[in-house]
């Protein structure tokens, strides 16, 4: 297993032949993700939708998937692989729950924005809050730790807690 | 067709308040030109040359007839100019024509809802019967525009309700349409006939119920790819039993159930129903019984179309389709039921349009089905068709005009189903092919050059290589040569999307050769400011430019500021722009709105930021309405 920390993320998905683009991504963000890349994982790419499995196993085979960019490739959400991405959202202290369609958001920022619109009491009081989600294992996890697309697939419902 | 208004009419100056709005409202009208003052009309000075012909110059001192034509005659003449561009050109001739044209205009297309104020549009064109308004920028389709950005339909509906009581058709694209809007539409226009909502959001089935209940003369209810909240209100049931005028019903994007008995009765009594597009909740056997009730259908969307194979259901479907002699357009989310495809072989020969872009069906049955569609003009399909499937299409569908191939696994590891081969084959064998949208994993310059040579008649060429900055996989070079060949060969190209590894040189080519280009999409391309400069200083007819993740900076933007007023809009995200340049641009060009977008999390006011602050997203558009007042906190108008 090769630990790689550099200015540009490795952008050759090792399983796609020997495509070694020397051209850097040219990512502008100052901090970059740390990639774990397993070069022996060639046979493991399979169908992008299949390895929802465990979030932990996903991290290792992440190098085999195309890096997730917002809005790329340019396909409408209707054309993306369909998943039931409506999740219930409940906020602590608010009796009525809402539903949000995760597939219509492209990032955590957008989700937070929508949640603020749905539960205006958060921004009104200015109280800090935490958004948590129930994942496929039934655990309640803080939102934001895993790549967005993985979150969309594994989140079953959301709960907003007042901190 | 273009009237050369040379010397026969007096022209108003562009600074008159009338000239510019006409240009802004009809999207393809040329911008108001510099004044060409001629002597004011009068019998002694004006020459009597009839338009377009060089006759009667000898001694015809009589006043040219068109200076004293009554308005009704002008309006009648203009009724033969349906195209907005022609009407815009006619309106720019003189004040008289401007007035006659605007009073008689029946169709209005507002390509950017913020380019003009709704009230002004309604006041200027009081006789409009059909209006189309578009809102968010195109990249909103891919999640690049956060929620609550704007583009509310409400002001337009309110203005229309006030000023266009006879309105018959309303179409909104990428806008926020609320239930209140729909209620207002239902109650404000007594002869309302056509509602088309494309990629909109903000409404629910309750709003639809208002439409079905209130619009007694409704002919078309066309809901394309909207996000509709399901309130479980039985909107379909609100059509009165006496209601029979429906010709188009498209609810394919609706997620929830509809009452099938109500639908069946509706379909039975609307004998003029031509287009019926069902949603995924309608099961296969119900599709068959609907078809039996409406054999006159021209367009059918089958909905989910998946079920286990049962021979009696197969027979039912086959019989139902056999009765549909007029079916020309077919679509649906066909989910892996290749065994049912032979049930509608009988309609293949008549099909002109096949939309399988939501269908996961694949394999030899799919290809066999398509190969029987000998008269196909439009094919939308997933890359599951693979190269060999496209080779069959190439051999069978000689009348193909438009091909779109979508990625079935956009985030996958590049399991290559489809290569450049498929596109080369289709371009070689389909002489009428003029519009392409193609997602694939690899490309070569050689393939693009071949395609360009085969098909100089392309009007729309959109190629998306899934991995950004992918070079020619054989030579490892950039794809400059390939895309240059496309723009050099396809002289009538109006729309282009480029991808793969590209340097500034390709933009030099596009700028120099894209003489008809109206829309250009660029992502992860170019080396420097030069790339953008080539585009903005070339591409004479460019209307929409959308750029993401390119190393383009401030200089070409400022150097070509005037160009932006000749365009409808410019989008630049994740490039190298800074706030100072945006400020300069806004100052230099008062008729542009310069919007910048931050992360929704950040809300510090733009005035406090220094000039060298990076700008993540810039959206610039021309407007006569001034800055909009409905920006969310993450949008700042500079």
Coordinates of N, CA and C in Angstrom, one line a residue, chain B residues 320-446:
Chain B
X320 N -51.7 -4.0 -28.0 CA -51.9 -2.6 -27.8 C -51.1 -1.8 -28.7
X321 N -49.8 -2.1 -28.8 CA -48.9 -1.3 -29.7 C -49.3 -1.5 -31.2
X322 N -49.8 -2.6 -31.5 CA -50.2 -2.8 -32.9 C -51.3 -1.8 -33.3
X323 N -52.1 -1.4 -32.4 CA -53.1 -0.4 -32.7 C -52.7 1.0 -32.8
X324 N -51.4 1.2 -32.4 CA -50.9 2.6 -32.4 C -50.2 2.9 -33.7
X325 N -51.0 3.3 -34.7 CA -50.5 3.5 -36.0 C -49.8 4.8 -36.2
X326 N -50.1 5.7 -35.2 CA -49.5 7.1 -35.4 C -48.3 7.4 -34.5
X327 N -47.9 6.3 -33.8 CA -46.8 6.6 -32.8 C -45.5 6.9 -33.5
X328 N -45.0 8.1 -33.1 CA -43.7 8.5 -33.7 C -42.6 8.7 -32.7
X329 N -43.0 9.0 -31.4 CA -42.0 9.3 -30.5 C -42.2 8.4 -29.3
X330 N -41.1 7.8 -28.8 CA -41.2 6.8 -27.7 C -40.1 7.1 -26.7
X331 N -40.5 7.0 -25.4 CA -39.5 7.2 -24.4 C -39.8 6.4 -23.2
X332 N -38.9 6.3 -22.2 CA -39.3 5.6 -21.0 C -38.1 5.1 -20.3
X333 N -38.3 4.8 -19.0 CA -37.2 4.3 -18.2 C -37.2 2.8 -18.2
X334 N -36.9 2.2 -19.3 CA -37.0 0.8 -19.5 C -35.9 0.1 -18.6
X335 N -36.4 -0.7 -17.7 CA -35.4 -1.3 -16.8 C -35.3 -2.8 -17.1
X336 N -34.3 -3.1 -17.8 CA -33.9 -4.5 -18.0 C -35.0 -5.5 -18.3
X337 N -35.9 -5.1 -19.2 CA -36.8 -6.1 -19.7 C -36.7 -6.4 -21.1
X338 N -35.6 -6.8 -21.6 CA -35.4 -7.0 -23.0 C -36.4 -8.0 -23.6
X339 N -37.0 -8.9 -22.8 CA -37.9 -9.8 -23.4 C -39.2 -9.2 -23.9
X340 N -39.5 -8.0 -23.4 CA -40.7 -7.3 -23.8 C -40.5 -6.5 -25.1
X341 N -39.3 -6.2 -25.4 CA -39.0 -5.3 -26.6 C -39.7 -5.8 -27.9
X342 N -39.7 -7.1 -28.2 CA -40.3 -7.5 -29.4 C -41.8 -7.1 -29.5
X343 N -42.4 -6.9 -28.3 CA -43.8 -6.6 -28.3 C -44.1 -5.3 -29.1
X344 N -43.2 -4.4 -29.2 CA -43.5 -3.3 -30.0 C -42.5 -3.1 -31.2
X345 N -42.2 -4.2 -31.8 CA -41.5 -4.1 -33.1 C -42.4 -3.4 -34.1
X346 N -43.7 -3.6 -34.0 CA -44.6 -3.0 -35.0 C -44.5 -1.5 -35.1
X347 N -44.1 -0.8 -34.0 CA -44.0 0.6 -34.1 C -42.7 1.1 -34.5
X348 N -41.7 0.2 -34.6 CA -40.3 0.7 -34.9 C -40.2 1.5 -36.1
X349 N -40.9 1.0 -37.2 CA -40.7 1.6 -38.5 C -41.2 3.0 -38.5
X350 N -42.2 3.3 -37.7 CA -42.8 4.6 -37.7 C -42.1 5.6 -36.8
X351 N -41.2 5.1 -35.9 CA -40.6 6.0 -34.9 C -39.6 7.0 -35.5
X352 N -39.7 8.2 -35.1 CA -38.7 9.2 -35.5 C -37.9 9.6 -34.3
X353 N -38.4 9.4 -33.1 CA -37.6 9.8 -31.9 C -37.7 8.6 -30.9
X354 N -36.5 8.3 -30.3 CA -36.5 7.3 -29.3 C -35.6 7.8 -28.2
X355 N -36.2 7.9 -27.0 CA -35.4 8.4 -25.9 C -35.3 7.3 -24.8
X356 N -34.1 6.7 -24.8 CA -33.8 5.6 -23.9 C -32.7 6.1 -22.9
X357 N -32.7 7.4 -22.6 CA -31.6 7.9 -21.8 C -31.8 7.6 -20.3
X358 N -33.0 7.1 -20.0 CA -33.1 6.7 -18.6 C -33.2 5.2 -18.5
X359 N -33.0 4.5 -19.6 CA -33.2 3.1 -19.7 C -32.0 2.3 -19.4
X360 N -32.0 1.3 -18.6 CA -30.9 0.5 -18.3 C -30.9 -0.8 -19.1
X361 N -31.8 -0.9 -20.0 CA -31.9 -2.1 -20.8 C -30.7 -2.1 -21.8
X362 N -30.2 -3.3 -22.0 CA -29.0 -3.4 -22.8 C -29.0 -4.7 -23.5
X363 N -28.0 -4.9 -24.3 CA -27.8 -6.2 -25.0 C -28.4 -6.3 -26.4
X364 N -28.3 -7.5 -26.9 CA -28.7 -7.7 -28.3 C -30.2 -7.4 -28.6
X365 N -31.1 -7.5 -27.6 CA -32.5 -7.2 -27.8 C -32.6 -5.7 -28.0
X366 N -31.9 -4.9 -27.2 CA -32.0 -3.5 -27.4 C -31.5 -3.1 -28.8
X367 N -30.4 -3.7 -29.2 CA -29.8 -3.3 -30.5 C -30.7 -3.7 -31.6
X368 N -31.3 -4.9 -31.5 CA -32.2 -5.4 -32.5 C -33.4 -4.4 -32.6
X369 N -33.9 -4.0 -31.5 CA -35.0 -3.1 -31.5 C -34.7 -1.8 -32.2
X370 N -33.5 -1.2 -31.9 CA -33.1 0.0 -32.5 C -32.9 -0.1 -34.0
X371 N -32.3 -1.3 -34.4 CA -32.0 -1.5 -35.8 C -33.2 -1.6 -36.7
X372 N -34.4 -1.8 -36.0 CA -35.6 -1.8 -36.8 C -36.2 -0.5 -37.0
X373 N -35.6 0.5 -36.3 CA -36.2 1.9 -36.4 C -35.5 2.6 -37.5
X374 N -35.9 2.3 -38.7 CA -35.2 2.7 -39.9 C -35.4 4.2 -40.1
X375 N -36.4 4.8 -39.6 CA -36.7 6.2 -39.8 C -36.4 7.1 -38.7
X376 N -35.5 6.6 -37.8 CA -35.2 7.4 -36.6 C -34.4 8.6 -36.9
X377 N -34.9 9.7 -36.3 CA -34.2 11.0 -36.5 C -33.5 11.4 -35.3
X378 N -34.0 11.0 -34.1 CA -33.5 11.4 -32.9 C -33.3 10.2 -32.0
X379 N -32.1 9.9 -31.5 CA -31.8 8.8 -30.6 C -31.1 9.3 -29.4
X380 N -31.7 9.1 -28.2 CA -31.0 9.3 -27.0 C -30.9 8.0 -26.2
X381 N -29.7 7.7 -25.8 CA -29.4 6.3 -25.3 C -28.3 6.3 -24.3
X382 N -28.2 5.3 -23.5 CA -27.1 5.2 -22.5 C -25.9 4.5 -23.2
X383 N -24.8 4.7 -22.6 CA -23.6 4.1 -23.2 C -23.6 2.6 -23.2
X384 N -24.6 2.0 -22.6 CA -24.8 0.6 -22.5 C -25.0 0.0 -23.9
X385 N -25.2 0.9 -24.9 CA -25.4 0.5 -26.2 C -24.0 0.0 -26.8
X386 N -23.0 0.5 -26.3 CA -21.6 0.2 -26.6 C -21.3 0.5 -28.1
X387 N -20.0 0.4 -28.4 CA -19.6 0.7 -29.8 C -20.3 -0.2 -30.8
X388 N -20.4 -1.5 -30.5 CA -21.0 -2.4 -31.5 C -22.5 -2.0 -31.8
X389 N -23.1 -1.6 -30.7 CA -24.5 -1.1 -30.9 C -24.6 0.1 -31.8
X390 N -23.7 1.0 -31.6 CA -23.7 2.2 -32.4 C -23.3 1.9 -33.9
X391 N -22.5 0.9 -34.0 CA -22.2 0.4 -35.4 C -23.5 0.0 -36.1
X392 N -24.3 -0.7 -35.3 CA -25.6 -1.2 -35.9 C -26.5 0.0 -36.2
X393 N -26.5 1.0 -35.3 CA -27.3 2.2 -35.5 C -26.8 2.9 -36.8
X394 N -25.5 2.9 -36.9 CA -24.9 3.6 -38.1 C -25.5 2.9 -39.4
X395 N -25.5 1.6 -39.3 CA -26.0 0.9 -40.5 C -27.5 0.9 -40.7
X396 N -28.2 1.1 -39.7 CA -29.7 1.0 -39.8 C -30.4 2.3 -39.9
X397 N -29.9 3.4 -39.2 CA -30.7 4.6 -39.1 C -30.1 5.7 -39.9
X398 N -30.3 5.6 -41.2 CA -29.7 6.5 -42.1 C -30.2 7.9 -42.0
X399 N -31.4 8.1 -41.4 CA -32.0 9.4 -41.3 C -31.6 10.1 -40.0
X400 N -30.7 9.5 -39.2 CA -30.5 10.1 -37.9 C -29.9 11.5 -38.0
X401 N -30.6 12.4 -37.2 CA -30.1 13.8 -37.1 C -29.5 14.1 -35.8
X402 N -30.0 13.5 -34.7 CA -29.5 13.9 -33.4 C -29.2 12.6 -32.6
X403 N -28.0 12.6 -32.1 CA -27.6 11.4 -31.2 C -27.1 11.9 -29.9
X404 N -27.6 11.4 -28.8 CA -27.1 11.7 -27.5 C -26.8 10.4 -26.8
X405 N -25.6 10.2 -26.2 CA -25.2 9.0 -25.5 C -24.8 9.4 -24.1
X406 N -25.5 9.0 -23.1 CA -25.3 9.3 -21.7 C -24.5 8.3 -21.0
X407 N -23.7 8.7 -19.9 CA -22.9 7.7 -19.2 C -23.8 6.9 -18.2
X408 N -23.7 5.6 -18.2 CA -24.5 4.9 -17.3 C -23.9 4.8 -15.9
X409 N -22.6 5.1 -15.9 CA -21.8 5.0 -14.6 C -20.9 6.2 -14.5
X410 N -21.4 7.4 -14.3 CA -20.6 8.6 -14.4 C -19.4 8.6 -13.4
X411 N -19.6 8.0 -12.3 CA -18.5 8.0 -11.3 C -17.7 6.8 -11.2
X412 N -17.9 5.9 -12.2 CA -17.3 4.6 -12.1 C -15.8 4.7 -12.4
X413 N -15.2 3.5 -12.4 CA -13.8 3.5 -12.5 C -13.4 3.4 -14.0
X414 N -14.3 3.8 -14.9 CA -13.9 3.9 -16.3 C -14.0 2.5 -17.0
X415 N -14.9 1.7 -16.5 CA -15.1 0.4 -17.3 C -15.6 0.8 -18.7
X416 N -14.7 0.7 -19.6 CA -15.0 1.3 -20.9 C -16.0 0.6 -21.7
X417 N -17.2 1.2 -21.9 CA -18.2 0.5 -22.7 C -18.2 1.1 -24.1
X418 N -17.9 2.3 -24.1 CA -18.1 3.1 -25.3 C -16.8 3.9 -25.6
X419 N -16.3 3.8 -26.8 CA -15.1 4.6 -27.2 C -15.5 5.5 -28.3
X420 N -14.4 6.1 -28.9 CA -14.6 7.0 -30.0 C -15.1 6.3 -31.3
X421 N -14.9 5.0 -31.3 CA -15.3 4.2 -32.4 C -16.8 4.4 -32.8
X422 N -17.6 4.3 -31.7 CA -19.0 4.4 -32.0 C -19.4 5.7 -32.7
X423 N -18.8 6.8 -32.2 CA -19.1 8.1 -32.8 C -18.6 8.2 -34.2
X424 N -17.4 7.6 -34.5 CA -16.9 7.7 -35.8 C -17.8 6.9 -36.8
X425 N -18.3 5.8 -36.3 CA -19.1 5.0 -37.2 C -20.4 5.7 -37.6
X426 N -21.0 6.3 -36.5 CA -22.3 7.0 -36.8 C -22.1 8.2 -37.7
X427 N -21.0 8.9 -37.4 CA -20.7 10.1 -38.3 C -20.4 9.7 -39.7
X428 N -19.9 8.5 -39.9 CA -19.6 8.1 -41.3 C -20.8 7.7 -42.0
X429 N -21.8 7.1 -41.4 CA -22.9 6.5 -42.1 C -24.2 7.3 -42.0
X430 N -24.3 8.3 -41.2 CA -25.5 9.0 -41.1 C -25.4 10.4 -41.6
X431 N -25.7 10.6 -42.9 CA -25.4 11.9 -43.6 C -26.1 13.1 -43.0
X432 N -27.2 12.8 -42.3 CA -28.0 14.0 -41.8 C -27.7 14.3 -40.4
X433 N -26.7 13.6 -39.8 CA -26.4 13.8 -38.4 C -25.9 15.2 -38.2
X434 N -26.5 16.0 -37.3 CA -26.1 17.4 -37.2 C -25.9 17.7 -35.7
X435 N -26.4 16.9 -34.8 CA -26.4 17.3 -33.4 C -25.9 16.1 -32.6
X436 N -24.9 16.3 -31.8 CA -24.3 15.2 -31.0 C -24.0 15.6 -29.6
X437 N -24.4 14.7 -28.6 CA -23.9 14.9 -27.3 C -23.4 13.5 -26.9
X438 N -22.1 13.4 -26.5 CA -21.4 12.1 -26.4 C -20.6 12.1 -25.2
X439 N -20.9 11.2 -24.3 CA -20.0 10.9 -23.1 C -19.2 9.7 -23.4
X440 N -17.9 9.8 -23.2 CA -17.1 8.5 -23.4 C -15.9 8.6 -22.6
X441 N -15.1 7.6 -22.6 CA -13.9 7.5 -21.7 C -12.6 7.9 -22.4
X442 N -12.6 7.9 -23.7 CA -11.4 8.1 -24.5 C -11.6 8.7 -25.8
X443 N -10.6 9.3 -26.3 CA -10.8 10.0 -27.7 C -9.4 10.2 -28.3
X444 N -9.4 10.3 -29.6 CA -8.1 10.6 -30.3 C -8.3 11.7 -31.3
X445 N -7.2 12.4 -31.6 CA -7.3 13.5 -32.6 C -7.8 12.9 -33.9
X446 N -7.2 11.7 -34.2 CA -7.5 11.1 -35.5 C -9.1 10.9 -35.6

